[in-house]
Amino acid sequence: MTHIMRYDDPKTLRADCRQGLWRSSTSGQCPGYVQANLVILPRDSAFDFLLFCNRNPKPCPILEVTDPGDPFLKDIAPQADLRTDLPAYRVFRDGEIVEERTDISDLWQDDFVGFLLGCSYTFDAVLDKSGFPQPHTTEGREPGIYVTNIPCKPAGRFKGPLVVTGRAFAGDKAAEVVMLTSRFGKTHGAPIYVGDPSTIGVDLTRPDPQYGGYPLHVGAGQVALIWACGITPQTVAKASRVPFMITHKPGHMFVSDLTVDELMRE
Amino acid sequence: MTHIMRYDDPKTLRADCRQGLWRSSTSGQCPGYVQANLVILPRDSAFDFLLFCNRNPKPCPILEVTDPGDPFLKDIAPQADLRTDLPAYRVFRDGEIVEERTDISDLWQDDFVGFLLGCSYTFDAVLDKSGFPQPHTTEGREPGIYVTNIPCKPAGRFKGPLVVTGRAFAGDKAAEVVMLTSRFGKTHGAPIYVGDPSTIGVDLTRPDPQYGGYPLHVGAGQVALIWACGITPQTVAKASRVPFMITHKPGHMFVSDLTVDELMRE
């Protein structure tokens, strides 16, 4: 049996990321704290991308946007450094992944804008605590990630298909899970699809190899719930051939100081 | 007694605006349809202002942002023309109001971006229908508008105080009104303050002369509820000395095709 390290405090996890001591998935880490997807773009793409997020709030719910050139957060994790405080990053050029890294300090430019977008790992902890445990969370694994045939609303150069994650629940629990997650608009909110998602182009047994995660098994008496996913900007980068973009590595999220309780009050 | 014209259909109201036949307040008009504040800015200010809206969603809840140069809406009122379809506009230069107009066609430039921000007139109709009628709505008047001492979160050059509207309710109804309006995040959501707002710099008997509206009388057994207001960008224009901006004239809103029922499903 694998020993899985558990962080409770986001500041400790981020400090370990900064020192290169934690380079793994953040699934199941720091339960009760809000996790975020990261997108970094130069200032001249920032309006179009912010507009893209506003037009597609389900996959891209904005938690914080940094001031151009400033790598430090002010709101969801004051003093956190976007260049070092995530376990792993991806660098895109012309829409293609050219590199994965654990530190982007030497790539940082004085016109970079960071976008922190809510992640469903956040509500996984809530589901866990509320009596809807997910196998992937308890095992520290990533849920399967799938590219749908649903186009996002475009904005400027940004366009591309919606990406989703799937989770399975007993039929008599699914409505409660819908209601519970609907209260967390900043972490994708309610599911975008309920049931077998083949009509939206998703085969739950085959996660997208580019983004990974484990196949979802929908058992007897269970139903699949499908949520919009913050990986969407990475697919959009490819579809739009974005000249330069940095993101987190899928599953390797930014863990903020914002608590689920604070999120629920919004 | 004054005869007050009532529109039911937003398309008719907008067509009459376009022809110069309706130049008055939209308070109480087209009940059940979402009304919006308008801000128009050149493309080079658009990122900072969109960021300002994202950081201050209570006063500036985004319903739609247009593509640069395109005066036509696509989402909340397809084919509506931002240049003509409001009853009245204000033009700001260096943060000061230089002109009021009923048509801005000859000012339009190919880098203009339009921001449509939800307006509380929308939930006035809901309150009315739900058994909480407001004197200002039933009389087609604007509620009082007040500038608080609460600073908005700045973004780029945009900064300034939060502007609010006030309404009074019986003590045994106020909580229900809070819950009801909390379901309408896109039209300012729940109140930002409950009770006598003198601590936030507001005297309800004295609406700001620049923005108008009628003084709020809080009767015996009533309590004031204070909502963030979409006039905030107009005060921000002044505080930030914004070089050029066009807005709606206070009370003279854009009336969209989006219904309250659609808004509530979001």
Short mmCIF file of C-alpha atoms in Angstrom, two decimals:
data_model
loop_
_atom_site.label_atom_id
_atom_site.label_comp_id
_atom_site.label_asym_id
_atom_site.label_seq_id
_atom_site.Cartn_x
_atom_site.Cartn_y
_atom_site.Cartn_z
CA MET A 1 0.00 0.00 0.00
CA THR A 2 1.31 3.41 -0.97
CA HIS A 3 1.82 5.96 1.76
CA ILE A 4 0.07 9.18 0.75
CA MET A 5 1.30 12.39 2.31
CA ARG A 6 -1.50 14.62 3.58
CA TYR A 7 -1.28 18.37 3.99
CA ASP A 8 -3.81 20.20 6.12
CA ASP A 9 -2.42 23.72 5.80
CA PRO A 10 -2.15 25.39 2.37
CA LYS A 11 0.76 27.60 3.50
CA THR A 12 2.83 24.49 4.31
CA LEU A 13 1.92 22.82 1.03
CA ARG A 14 2.83 25.97 -0.94
CA ALA A 15 6.12 26.37 0.96
CA ASP A 16 6.98 22.75 0.10
CA CYS A 17 6.12 23.41 -3.57
CA ARG A 18 8.39 26.47 -3.47
CA GLN A 19 11.27 24.34 -2.20
CA GLY A 20 10.59 21.56 -4.70
CA LEU A 21 9.54 19.15 -1.95
CA TRP A 22 6.02 18.55 -3.28
CA ARG A 23 5.54 17.93 -7.01
CA SER A 24 2.48 15.68 -6.95
CA SER A 25 -1.26 16.03 -7.46
CA THR A 26 -3.18 18.13 -4.93
CA SER A 27 -6.25 15.86 -5.11
CA GLY A 28 -7.38 15.24 -1.53
CA GLN A 29 -4.90 17.76 -0.07
CA CYS A 30 -5.83 20.52 2.40
CA PRO A 31 -9.51 19.57 2.65
CA GLY A 32 -11.71 22.57 3.34
CA TYR A 33 -9.50 24.93 1.30
CA VAL A 34 -10.31 26.17 -2.17
CA GLN A 35 -8.09 24.83 -4.98
CA ALA A 36 -7.57 26.72 -8.22
CA ASN A 37 -6.61 26.23 -11.83
CA LEU A 38 -3.93 28.64 -13.10
CA VAL A 39 -3.66 30.44 -16.43
CA ILE A 40 -0.92 32.99 -17.09
CA LEU A 41 -1.04 35.15 -20.20
CA PRO A 42 0.69 38.30 -21.42
CA ARG A 43 -1.23 41.56 -20.92
CA ASP A 44 -2.15 41.86 -24.61
CA SER A 45 -4.25 38.66 -24.41
CA ALA A 46 -5.65 39.40 -20.96
CA PHE A 47 -8.81 41.26 -21.96
CA ASP A 48 -9.88 38.56 -24.41
CA PHE A 49 -9.21 35.81 -21.89
CA LEU A 50 -10.97 37.63 -19.04
CA LEU A 51 -13.92 38.08 -21.38
CA PHE A 52 -13.73 34.36 -22.26
CA CYS A 53 -13.94 33.53 -18.54
CA ASN A 54 -16.87 35.89 -18.06
CA ARG A 55 -18.70 34.29 -20.99
CA ASN A 56 -17.92 30.77 -19.77
CA PRO A 57 -18.24 30.95 -15.98
CA LYS A 58 -18.97 27.24 -15.57
CA PRO A 59 -15.52 26.03 -16.73
CA CYS A 60 -13.73 29.29 -15.85
CA PRO A 61 -15.08 30.70 -12.56
CA ILE A 62 -12.76 33.54 -11.55
CA LEU A 63 -11.39 33.54 -8.02
CA GLU A 64 -8.71 36.17 -8.57
CA VAL A 65 -6.91 37.96 -11.41
CA THR A 66 -3.51 39.47 -10.65
CA ASP A 67 -2.32 42.92 -11.64
CA PRO A 68 -0.14 42.85 -14.78
CA GLY A 69 3.45 41.96 -13.89
CA ASP A 70 2.74 41.13 -10.25
CA PRO A 71 3.37 37.44 -9.46
CA PHE A 72 1.95 37.75 -5.94
CA LEU A 73 -1.66 37.15 -5.02
CA LYS A 74 -3.54 39.61 -2.82
CA ASP A 75 -6.91 38.07 -2.18
CA ILE A 76 -7.26 34.28 -2.01
CA ALA A 77 -3.71 33.67 -0.68
CA PRO A 78 -1.92 36.92 0.20
CA GLN A 79 1.82 36.84 -0.62
CA ALA A 80 1.60 33.52 -2.48
CA ASP A 81 3.93 33.51 -5.49
CA LEU A 82 2.50 32.24 -8.78
CA ARG A 83 6.02 31.46 -10.06
CA THR A 84 6.85 28.82 -7.45
CA ASP A 85 3.88 27.88 -5.29
CA LEU A 86 2.27 25.21 -7.47
CA PRO A 87 3.59 21.63 -7.63
CA ALA A 88 3.93 21.67 -11.44
CA TYR A 89 3.33 23.85 -14.49
CA ARG A 90 2.83 23.49 -18.22
CA VAL A 91 4.22 25.90 -20.81
CA PHE A 92 2.36 26.31 -24.11
CA ARG A 93 3.70 27.87 -27.32
CA ASP A 94 1.42 28.24 -30.33
CA GLY A 95 -1.10 26.13 -28.44
CA GLU A 96 1.20 23.14 -27.93
CA ILE A 97 2.69 21.94 -24.65
CA VAL A 98 6.43 22.51 -24.97
CA GLU A 99 7.52 21.92 -21.38
CA GLU A 100 6.50 20.84 -17.89
CA ARG A 101 8.25 22.48 -14.93
CA THR A 102 8.06 22.88 -11.18
CA ASP A 103 9.15 26.54 -11.20
CA ILE A 104 8.53 29.29 -13.75
CA SER A 105 10.59 32.09 -12.14
CA ASP A 106 12.96 32.45 -15.09
CA LEU A 107 10.03 32.65 -17.55
CA TRP A 108 8.19 35.44 -15.70
CA GLN A 109 7.74 38.71 -17.58
CA ASP A 110 6.60 42.12 -16.40
CA ASP A 111 3.40 41.99 -18.44
CA PHE A 112 2.15 38.60 -17.20
CA VAL A 113 -1.38 38.36 -15.78
CA GLY A 114 -2.39 35.39 -13.62
CA PHE A 115 -5.93 33.99 -13.62
CA LEU A 116 -6.99 31.73 -10.75
CA LEU A 117 -10.07 29.68 -11.63
CA GLY A 118 -11.96 27.53 -9.13
CA CYS A 119 -11.37 23.76 -9.18
CA SER A 120 -13.74 20.92 -8.41
CA TYR A 121 -11.20 19.37 -6.00
CA THR A 122 -12.66 21.94 -3.65
CA PHE A 123 -16.10 20.41 -3.55
CA ASP A 124 -14.72 16.87 -3.53
CA ALA A 125 -13.74 17.59 0.09
CA VAL A 126 -17.23 18.92 0.77
CA LEU A 127 -18.81 15.82 -0.78
CA ASP A 128 -16.51 13.67 1.33
CA LYS A 129 -17.49 15.45 4.52
CA SER A 130 -21.18 15.43 3.61
CA GLY A 131 -21.31 11.66 3.23
CA PHE A 132 -20.71 11.34 -0.52
CA PRO A 133 -17.11 10.06 -0.59
CA GLN A 134 -15.45 9.66 -3.97
CA PRO A 135 -13.00 6.81 -4.57
CA HIS A 136 -10.59 9.12 -6.43
CA THR A 137 -10.42 11.58 -3.50
CA THR A 138 -9.87 9.00 -0.80
CA GLU A 139 -7.12 7.43 -2.91
CA GLY A 140 -5.50 10.80 -3.78
CA ARG A 141 -6.11 10.22 -7.50
CA GLU A 142 -7.38 12.58 -10.17
CA PRO A 143 -10.90 12.10 -11.52
CA GLY A 144 -11.09 11.37 -15.24
CA ILE A 145 -10.94 14.42 -17.51
CA TYR A 146 -12.83 14.46 -20.82
CA VAL A 147 -13.11 16.79 -23.82
CA THR A 148 -16.75 17.27 -24.90
CA ASN A 149 -18.25 18.24 -28.25
CA ILE A 150 -19.76 21.41 -26.66
CA PRO A 151 -18.14 24.62 -27.91
CA CYS A 152 -17.42 27.34 -25.36
CA LYS A 153 -18.61 30.86 -26.15
CA PRO A 154 -15.67 32.47 -27.97
CA ALA A 155 -14.03 35.78 -26.99
CA GLY A 156 -11.46 37.41 -29.24
CA ARG A 157 -8.98 34.71 -30.25
CA PHE A 158 -10.07 32.29 -27.52
CA LYS A 159 -12.35 29.44 -28.56
CA GLY A 160 -12.51 25.70 -28.09
CA PRO A 161 -14.45 22.80 -26.58
CA LEU A 162 -15.66 22.48 -23.01
CA VAL A 163 -13.69 20.05 -20.84
CA VAL A 164 -15.41 18.15 -18.01
CA THR A 165 -14.85 15.80 -15.09
CA GLY A 166 -17.23 12.99 -14.12
CA ARG A 167 -18.26 11.47 -10.80
CA ALA A 168 -20.78 8.68 -10.08
CA PHE A 169 -23.40 8.71 -7.32
CA ALA A 170 -26.23 6.47 -6.18
CA GLY A 171 -29.54 7.51 -7.72
CA ASP A 172 -30.97 8.47 -4.34
CA LYS A 173 -28.01 10.77 -3.60
CA ALA A 174 -27.56 12.50 -6.97
CA ALA A 175 -30.11 15.28 -6.47
CA GLU A 176 -28.57 16.17 -3.11
CA VAL A 177 -25.15 16.38 -4.75
CA VAL A 178 -26.57 18.67 -7.45
CA MET A 179 -28.06 20.96 -4.81
CA LEU A 180 -24.91 20.96 -2.70
CA THR A 181 -22.55 21.77 -5.57
CA SER A 182 -24.93 24.40 -6.95
CA ARG A 183 -23.99 26.47 -3.91
CA PHE A 184 -20.37 26.61 -5.10
CA GLY A 185 -20.58 28.68 -8.27
CA LYS A 186 -16.90 29.61 -7.92
CA THR A 187 -15.85 25.95 -8.24
CA HIS A 188 -17.96 25.06 -11.31
CA GLY A 189 -21.32 25.02 -9.50
CA ALA A 190 -23.97 22.46 -10.43
CA PRO A 191 -23.24 19.71 -12.98
CA ILE A 192 -23.65 20.61 -16.65
CA TYR A 193 -24.92 17.11 -17.48
CA VAL A 194 -26.60 14.23 -15.66
CA GLY A 195 -26.49 10.65 -16.97
CA ASP A 196 -24.57 8.91 -19.74
CA PRO A 197 -22.68 11.76 -21.46
CA SER A 198 -22.21 10.03 -24.82
CA THR A 199 -24.44 12.68 -26.47
CA ILE A 200 -21.90 15.34 -25.48
CA GLY A 201 -19.05 13.26 -26.87
CA VAL A 202 -17.79 11.71 -23.65
CA ASP A 203 -16.95 8.04 -23.02
CA LEU A 204 -16.40 7.82 -19.26
CA THR A 205 -14.15 4.77 -19.59
CA ARG A 206 -11.67 6.77 -21.68
CA PRO A 207 -10.31 9.94 -20.06
CA ASP A 208 -8.42 12.20 -22.44
CA PRO A 209 -4.83 10.95 -22.49
CA GLN A 210 -3.52 14.51 -22.60
CA TYR A 211 -5.14 15.40 -19.29
CA GLY A 212 -5.25 12.04 -17.55
CA GLY A 213 -7.24 10.99 -14.53
CA TYR A 214 -8.83 7.63 -13.87
CA PRO A 215 -11.70 6.10 -15.87
CA LEU A 216 -15.05 6.51 -14.16
CA HIS A 217 -16.94 3.35 -13.36
CA VAL A 218 -20.68 3.95 -13.05
CA GLY A 219 -22.01 1.07 -10.92
CA ALA A 220 -25.49 -0.47 -10.82
CA GLY A 221 -27.96 2.02 -9.35
CA GLN A 222 -25.54 4.89 -9.93
CA VAL A 223 -25.76 7.88 -12.24
CA ALA A 224 -22.94 10.00 -13.65
CA LEU A 225 -22.78 13.71 -12.84
CA ILE A 226 -20.63 15.78 -15.19
CA TRP A 227 -19.03 19.07 -14.17
CA ALA A 228 -17.33 21.77 -16.26
CA CYS A 229 -13.57 21.67 -15.66
CA GLY A 230 -10.87 24.33 -15.35
CA ILE A 231 -8.65 22.40 -17.77
CA THR A 232 -10.81 23.97 -20.51
CA PRO A 233 -8.30 26.84 -21.09
CA GLN A 234 -5.62 24.25 -21.97
CA THR A 235 -7.79 22.81 -24.74
CA VAL A 236 -8.67 26.36 -25.77
CA ALA A 237 -4.93 27.15 -26.03
CA LYS A 238 -4.59 24.37 -28.57
CA ALA A 239 -7.79 25.15 -30.50
CA SER A 240 -6.91 28.86 -30.63
CA ARG A 241 -3.16 28.39 -31.19
CA VAL A 242 -2.43 30.81 -28.36
CA PRO A 243 1.14 32.11 -28.86
CA PHE A 244 2.21 31.83 -25.21
CA MET A 245 0.48 30.59 -22.08
CA ILE A 246 1.48 28.96 -18.80
CA THR A 247 -0.92 26.80 -16.79
CA HIS A 248 -0.79 24.40 -13.86
CA LYS A 249 -0.16 20.76 -14.76
CA PRO A 250 -3.54 18.96 -14.63
CA GLY A 251 -4.26 17.79 -11.08
CA HIS A 252 -1.42 19.92 -9.69
CA MET A 253 -3.46 22.85 -8.49
CA PHE A 254 -2.84 26.09 -6.66
CA VAL A 255 -4.13 25.61 -3.11
CA SER A 256 -5.46 28.89 -1.69
CA ASP A 257 -6.07 30.15 1.85
CA LEU A 258 -9.74 30.67 1.01
CA THR A 259 -11.97 28.22 2.87
CA VAL A 260 -14.99 26.42 1.55
CA ASP A 261 -17.04 28.14 4.25
CA GLU A 262 -15.95 31.55 2.97
CA LEU A 263 -16.80 30.50 -0.58
CA MET A 264 -20.27 29.41 0.48
CA ARG A 265 -21.03 32.81 2.00
CA GLU A 266 -20.43 34.59 -1.30
CA MET B 1 -52.64 62.54 -11.44
CA THR B 2 -49.93 61.91 -13.95
CA HIS B 3 -50.55 59.34 -16.62
CA ILE B 4 -47.62 56.91 -16.68
CA MET B 5 -47.01 54.97 -19.87
CA ARG B 6 -46.35 51.29 -19.28
CA TYR B 7 -44.38 49.04 -21.55
CA ASP B 8 -44.66 45.28 -21.25
CA ASP B 9 -42.37 44.26 -24.10
CA PRO B 10 -38.70 45.30 -24.11
CA LYS B 11 -38.50 45.21 -27.91
CA THR B 12 -41.23 47.84 -28.13
CA LEU B 13 -39.62 50.00 -25.47
CA ARG B 14 -36.23 49.79 -27.22
CA ALA B 15 -37.80 50.58 -30.62
CA ASP B 16 -39.43 53.66 -29.08
CA CYS B 17 -36.08 54.70 -27.58
CA ARG B 18 -34.49 54.30 -31.00
CA GLN B 19 -37.10 56.61 -32.52
CA GLY B 20 -36.79 59.13 -29.72
CA LEU B 21 -40.32 58.42 -28.47
CA TRP B 22 -39.30 57.32 -24.97
CA ARG B 23 -36.73 59.37 -23.06
CA SER B 24 -37.83 58.73 -19.51
CA SER B 25 -36.88 56.49 -16.61
CA THR B 26 -37.36 52.76 -17.05
CA SER B 27 -38.33 52.26 -13.39
CA GLY B 28 -41.38 49.99 -13.33
CA GLN B 29 -41.23 49.32 -17.09
CA CYS B 30 -41.36 45.83 -18.64
CA PRO B 31 -41.77 43.98 -15.35
CA GLY B 32 -40.25 40.50 -15.45
CA TYR B 33 -37.42 41.59 -17.77
CA VAL B 34 -33.86 42.24 -16.68
CA GLN B 35 -32.70 45.87 -16.78
CA ALA B 36 -29.06 46.83 -17.14
CA ASN B 37 -26.63 49.66 -16.47
CA LEU B 38 -24.44 50.58 -19.42
CA VAL B 39 -20.75 51.50 -19.51
CA ILE B 40 -18.94 52.08 -22.81
CA LEU B 41 -15.15 52.42 -22.86
CA PRO B 42 -12.44 52.30 -25.52
CA ARG B 43 -10.63 48.96 -25.92
CA ASP B 44 -7.48 50.19 -24.15
CA SER B 45 -9.39 50.65 -20.88
CA ALA B 46 -11.48 47.51 -21.30
CA PHE B 47 -9.24 45.01 -19.50
CA ASP B 48 -8.88 47.22 -16.45
CA PHE B 49 -12.62 47.87 -16.30
CA LEU B 50 -13.55 44.22 -16.82
CA LEU B 51 -11.13 43.38 -14.00
CA PHE B 52 -12.78 46.11 -11.89
CA CYS B 53 -16.18 44.48 -12.48
CA ASN B 54 -14.81 41.04 -11.61
CA ARG B 55 -13.32 42.40 -8.39
CA ASN B 56 -16.52 44.27 -7.50
CA PRO B 57 -19.33 41.95 -8.58
CA LYS B 58 -21.88 43.43 -6.14
CA PRO B 59 -22.06 46.87 -7.82
CA CYS B 60 -20.91 45.62 -11.25
CA PRO B 61 -22.47 42.21 -12.01
CA ILE B 62 -21.75 41.48 -15.65
CA LEU B 63 -24.65 40.44 -17.88
CA GLU B 64 -22.85 40.89 -21.19
CA VAL B 65 -19.73 42.47 -22.64
CA THR B 66 -19.71 43.29 -26.35
CA ASP B 67 -16.92 42.55 -28.80
CA PRO B 68 -14.73 45.61 -29.44
CA GLY B 69 -16.33 47.86 -32.04
CA ASP B 70 -19.61 45.96 -32.25
CA PRO B 71 -22.57 48.06 -31.01
CA PHE B 72 -24.99 45.13 -31.22
CA LEU B 73 -25.72 42.75 -28.37
CA LYS B 74 -25.73 39.00 -28.94
CA ASP B 75 -26.84 37.47 -25.70
CA ILE B 76 -29.28 39.35 -23.45
CA ALA B 77 -31.05 41.18 -26.32
CA PRO B 78 -29.91 39.95 -29.73
CA GLN B 79 -29.70 42.74 -32.35
CA ALA B 80 -30.26 45.51 -29.79
CA ASP B 81 -28.15 48.57 -30.62
CA LEU B 82 -26.22 50.17 -27.77
CA ARG B 83 -26.05 53.45 -29.69
CA THR B 84 -29.79 54.11 -29.77
CA ASP B 85 -31.76 51.67 -27.64
CA LEU B 86 -31.55 53.39 -24.25
CA PRO B 87 -33.76 56.34 -23.32
CA ALA B 88 -30.80 58.57 -22.37
CA TYR B 89 -27.00 58.57 -22.10
CA ARG B 90 -24.27 60.47 -20.29
CA VAL B 91 -20.91 61.32 -21.83
CA PHE B 92 -17.89 61.70 -19.53
CA ARG B 93 -14.57 63.33 -20.38
CA ASP B 94 -11.76 63.31 -17.82
CA GLY B 95 -14.28 61.97 -15.34
CA GLU B 96 -16.75 64.85 -15.70
CA ILE B 97 -20.19 64.72 -17.28
CA VAL B 98 -19.98 66.86 -20.40
CA GLU B 99 -23.24 65.96 -22.09
CA GLU B 100 -26.53 64.08 -21.86
CA ARG B 101 -27.98 62.64 -25.05
CA THR B 102 -30.66 60.28 -26.32
CA ASP B 103 -28.49 58.85 -29.12
CA ILE B 104 -24.75 58.24 -29.30
CA SER B 105 -24.50 57.04 -32.92
CA ASP B 106 -22.21 59.85 -34.00
CA LEU B 107 -19.87 59.26 -31.04
CA TRP B 108 -19.42 55.55 -31.69
CA GLN B 109 -15.87 54.38 -32.48
CA ASP B 110 -14.61 51.07 -33.80
CA ASP B 111 -12.75 50.26 -30.56
CA PHE B 112 -15.69 50.77 -28.17
CA VAL B 113 -16.59 47.97 -25.76
CA GLY B 114 -20.01 47.92 -24.07
CA PHE B 115 -20.52 46.54 -20.56
CA LEU B 116 -24.05 45.66 -19.46
CA LEU B 117 -24.32 45.41 -15.67
CA GLY B 118 -27.42 44.14 -13.85
CA CYS B 119 -29.76 46.71 -12.28
CA SER B 120 -31.89 46.47 -9.17
CA TYR B 121 -34.98 47.65 -11.09
CA THR B 122 -35.08 44.00 -12.10
CA PHE B 123 -35.75 42.70 -8.62
CA ASP B 124 -38.10 45.59 -7.83
CA ALA B 125 -40.56 43.83 -10.13
CA VAL B 126 -39.93 40.55 -8.34
CA LEU B 127 -40.48 42.21 -4.95
CA ASP B 128 -43.67 43.74 -6.27
CA LYS B 129 -44.98 40.40 -7.49
CA SER B 130 -43.91 38.62 -4.31
CA GLY B 131 -45.92 40.93 -2.07
CA PHE B 132 -43.26 43.50 -1.15
CA PRO B 133 -44.35 46.48 -3.27
CA GLN B 134 -42.11 49.54 -3.26
CA PRO B 135 -43.64 53.01 -3.47
CA HIS B 136 -40.99 54.14 -5.96
CA THR B 137 -41.78 51.29 -8.37
CA THR B 138 -45.52 51.65 -8.32
CA GLU B 139 -45.13 55.39 -8.94
CA GLY B 140 -42.53 54.92 -11.73
CA ARG B 141 -39.94 56.87 -9.73
CA GLU B 142 -36.27 56.14 -9.12
CA PRO B 143 -35.17 54.97 -5.68
CA GLY B 144 -32.70 57.26 -3.92
CA ILE B 145 -29.06 56.80 -4.92
CA TYR B 146 -26.26 57.39 -2.39
CA VAL B 147 -22.45 57.47 -2.45
CA THR B 148 -20.94 55.51 0.48
CA ASN B 149 -17.58 55.82 2.22
CA ILE B 150 -16.73 52.21 1.18
CA PRO B 151 -13.93 52.03 -1.40
CA CYS B 152 -14.32 49.55 -4.25
CA LYS B 153 -11.40 47.22 -4.94
CA PRO B 154 -9.28 49.06 -7.51
CA ALA B 155 -8.18 47.64 -10.87
CA GLY B 156 -5.67 49.48 -13.02
CA ARG B 157 -6.79 53.10 -13.18
CA PHE B 158 -10.31 52.37 -11.92
CA LYS B 159 -11.04 53.17 -8.29
CA GLY B 160 -13.70 54.99 -6.31
CA PRO B 161 -16.46 54.65 -3.74
CA LEU B 162 -19.33 52.18 -3.77
CA VAL B 163 -22.72 53.63 -4.71
CA VAL B 164 -25.92 52.16 -3.26
CA THR B 165 -29.71 52.29 -3.39
CA GLY B 166 -31.98 51.94 -0.37
CA ARG B 167 -35.40 50.40 0.21
CA ALA B 168 -37.44 50.07 3.41
CA PHE B 169 -39.31 46.96 4.55
CA ALA B 170 -41.31 45.88 7.58
CA GLY B 171 -39.12 44.07 10.11
CA ASP B 172 -41.01 40.83 9.61
CA LYS B 173 -40.48 40.93 5.84
CA ALA B 174 -36.82 42.03 5.65
CA ALA B 175 -35.25 38.57 5.99
CA GLU B 176 -37.46 37.21 3.20
CA VAL B 177 -36.41 40.09 0.98
CA VAL B 178 -32.75 39.33 1.74
CA MET B 179 -33.25 35.67 0.80
CA LEU B 180 -35.22 36.50 -2.33
CA THR B 181 -32.71 39.04 -3.67
CA SER B 182 -29.77 36.77 -2.78
CA ARG B 183 -30.97 34.53 -5.58
CA PHE B 184 -30.30 37.32 -8.10
CA GLY B 185 -26.53 37.69 -8.03
CA LYS B 186 -26.61 39.23 -11.50
CA THR B 187 -28.71 42.16 -10.27
CA HIS B 188 -26.66 43.02 -7.14
CA GLY B 189 -27.75 40.00 -5.09
CA ALA B 190 -28.35 40.34 -1.35
CA PRO B 191 -28.12 43.74 0.38
CA ILE B 192 -24.65 44.92 1.41
CA TYR B 193 -26.02 46.61 4.54
CA VAL B 194 -29.07 46.26 6.81
CA GLY B 195 -30.26 49.10 9.04
CA ASP B 196 -29.36 52.77 9.39
CA PRO B 197 -26.45 53.21 6.95
CA SER B 198 -24.93 56.30 8.59
CA THR B 199 -21.80 54.27 9.44
CA ILE B 200 -21.19 53.75 5.73
CA GLY B 201 -21.66 57.46 5.07
CA VAL B 202 -25.26 57.43 3.86
CA ASP B 203 -28.11 59.73 4.95
CA LEU B 204 -31.23 58.18 3.42
CA THR B 205 -33.07 61.52 3.40
CA ARG B 206 -30.46 63.00 1.09
CA PRO B 207 -29.90 61.14 -2.21
CA ASP B 208 -26.83 62.27 -4.11
CA PRO B 209 -27.93 65.25 -6.26
CA GLN B 210 -25.76 64.05 -9.14
CA TYR B 211 -27.65 60.76 -9.42
CA GLY B 212 -31.07 61.70 -8.12
CA GLY B 213 -33.87 59.50 -6.96
CA TYR B 214 -36.30 60.09 -4.14
CA PRO B 215 -35.40 60.27 -0.43
CA LEU B 216 -36.16 57.05 1.41
CA HIS B 217 -38.56 57.28 4.32
CA VAL B 218 -38.04 54.47 6.82
CA GLY B 219 -41.33 54.18 8.71
CA ALA B 220 -42.01 52.86 12.22
CA GLY B 221 -41.37 49.11 12.34
CA GLN B 222 -39.40 49.25 9.11
CA VAL B 223 -35.74 48.62 8.42
CA ALA B 224 -33.61 49.88 5.54
CA LEU B 225 -31.97 47.41 3.17
CA ILE B 226 -29.08 48.79 1.15
CA TRP B 227 -27.99 47.34 -2.19
CA ALA B 228 -24.87 47.95 -4.27
CA CYS B 229 -25.77 50.02 -7.35
CA GLY B 230 -24.65 49.98 -10.97
CA ILE B 231 -24.16 53.75 -10.88
CA THR B 232 -20.85 52.99 -9.16
CA PRO B 233 -18.87 53.20 -12.46
CA GLN B 234 -20.06 56.80 -12.88
CA THR B 235 -18.55 57.79 -9.53
CA VAL B 236 -15.49 55.74 -10.40
CA ALA B 237 -15.17 57.72 -13.67
CA LYS B 238 -14.93 60.90 -11.63
CA ALA B 239 -12.62 59.50 -8.92
CA SER B 240 -10.31 57.98 -11.54
CA ARG B 241 -10.54 60.87 -14.04
CA VAL B 242 -11.34 58.40 -16.83
CA PRO B 243 -10.48 60.13 -20.16
CA PHE B 244 -13.62 59.01 -22.00
CA MET B 245 -16.65 56.98 -21.00
CA ILE B 246 -20.31 56.78 -21.97
CA THR B 247 -22.97 55.48 -19.59
CA HIS B 248 -26.74 55.37 -19.36
CA LYS B 249 -28.37 58.33 -17.63
CA PRO B 250 -29.25 57.23 -14.08
CA GLY B 251 -32.67 55.57 -14.03
CA HIS B 252 -32.72 55.34 -17.83
CA MET B 253 -31.64 51.75 -18.19
CA PHE B 254 -31.13 49.29 -21.00
CA VAL B 255 -34.08 46.88 -20.90
CA SER B 256 -33.04 43.41 -22.07
CA ASP B 257 -34.96 40.41 -23.42
CA LEU B 258 -33.62 38.28 -20.56
CA THR B 259 -36.36 37.34 -18.13
CA VAL B 260 -36.15 37.21 -14.37
CA ASP B 261 -37.00 33.51 -14.58
CA GLU B 262 -34.01 32.89 -16.82
CA LEU B 263 -31.79 34.86 -14.45
CA MET B 264 -32.95 32.78 -11.52
CA ARG B 265 -31.99 29.53 -13.24
CA GLU B 266 -28.36 30.60 -13.57
#
